[in-house]
Amino acid sequence: MKKEDLKGLSADALRTEIGAEQDRLLKLKFAHAVSPIENPMRIRESRKRIARLHTELTVKSRQA
């Protein structure tokens, strides 16, 4: 998602996206621990996406 897409989401939608992305990250980490995954950069991308979502959620909570 682009930054503009994140700005269009509500706080509840951001929270659900964060939860879904954290689950995805957990599954990636487990899969990587068992056997190396094909593209380990997906772990980093997932962490960065979670951080972006948290940042946008913080911005929205401070505006309200």
Short mmCIF file of C-alpha atoms in Angstrom, two decimals:
data_model
loop_
_atom_site.label_atom_id
_atom_site.label_comp_id
_atom_site.label_asym_id
_atom_site.label_seq_id
_atom_site.Cartn_x
_atom_site.Cartn_y
_atom_site.Cartn_z
CA MET A 1 0.00 0.00 0.00
CA LYS A 2 1.08 3.51 -0.73
CA LYS A 3 1.16 6.22 1.88
CA GLU A 4 -1.88 7.84 0.27
CA ASP A 5 -3.81 4.57 0.61
CA LEU A 6 -2.98 4.38 4.31
CA LYS A 7 -4.21 7.93 4.91
CA GLY A 8 -7.60 6.97 3.51
CA LEU A 9 -8.12 4.18 6.04
CA SER A 10 -10.00 4.66 9.30
CA ALA A 11 -8.43 3.93 12.69
CA ASP A 12 -10.34 0.64 12.98
CA ALA A 13 -9.23 -0.43 9.51
CA LEU A 14 -5.63 0.39 10.44
CA ARG A 15 -5.91 -1.75 13.57
CA THR A 16 -7.23 -4.72 11.60
CA GLU A 17 -4.47 -4.27 8.99
CA ILE A 18 -1.86 -4.21 11.78
CA GLY A 19 -3.24 -7.42 13.25
CA ALA A 20 -3.30 -9.16 9.88
CA GLU A 21 0.22 -8.03 9.05
CA GLN A 22 1.54 -9.16 12.44
CA ASP A 23 0.03 -12.60 11.85
CA ARG A 24 1.66 -12.69 8.42
CA LEU A 25 5.02 -11.71 9.93
CA LEU A 26 4.73 -14.42 12.58
CA LYS A 27 4.03 -17.06 9.93
CA LEU A 28 6.96 -15.83 7.84
CA LYS A 29 9.31 -16.03 10.83
CA PHE A 30 8.20 -19.56 11.67
CA ALA A 31 8.54 -20.67 8.06
CA HIS A 32 12.00 -19.13 7.90
CA ALA A 33 13.06 -20.85 11.12
CA VAL A 34 12.00 -24.27 9.86
CA SER A 35 13.49 -23.92 6.39
CA PRO A 36 14.84 -20.80 4.71
CA ILE A 37 12.09 -19.04 2.81
CA GLU A 38 12.50 -18.20 -0.85
CA ASN A 39 12.60 -14.43 -0.35
CA PRO A 40 13.76 -13.40 3.16
CA MET A 41 13.30 -9.72 2.26
CA ARG A 42 9.56 -10.30 2.78
CA ILE A 43 10.24 -10.37 6.54
CA ARG A 44 11.80 -6.92 6.41
CA GLU A 45 9.03 -5.58 4.18
CA SER A 46 6.43 -6.89 6.59
CA ARG A 47 8.11 -5.22 9.57
CA LYS A 48 8.30 -1.93 7.69
CA ARG A 49 4.64 -2.18 6.70
CA ILE A 50 3.67 -2.70 10.35
CA ALA A 51 5.71 0.35 11.31
CA ARG A 52 4.03 2.44 8.60
CA LEU A 53 0.61 1.34 9.81
CA HIS A 54 1.49 2.18 13.42
CA THR A 55 2.76 5.60 12.34
CA GLU A 56 -0.43 6.39 10.47
CA LEU A 57 -2.53 5.17 13.42
CA THR A 58 -0.58 7.49 15.75
CA VAL A 59 -1.12 10.43 13.40
CA LYS A 60 -4.86 9.74 13.29
CA SER A 61 -5.14 9.39 17.08
CA ARG A 62 -3.33 12.69 17.65
CA GLN A 63 -5.63 14.50 15.22
CA ALA A 64 -8.79 13.29 16.97
#
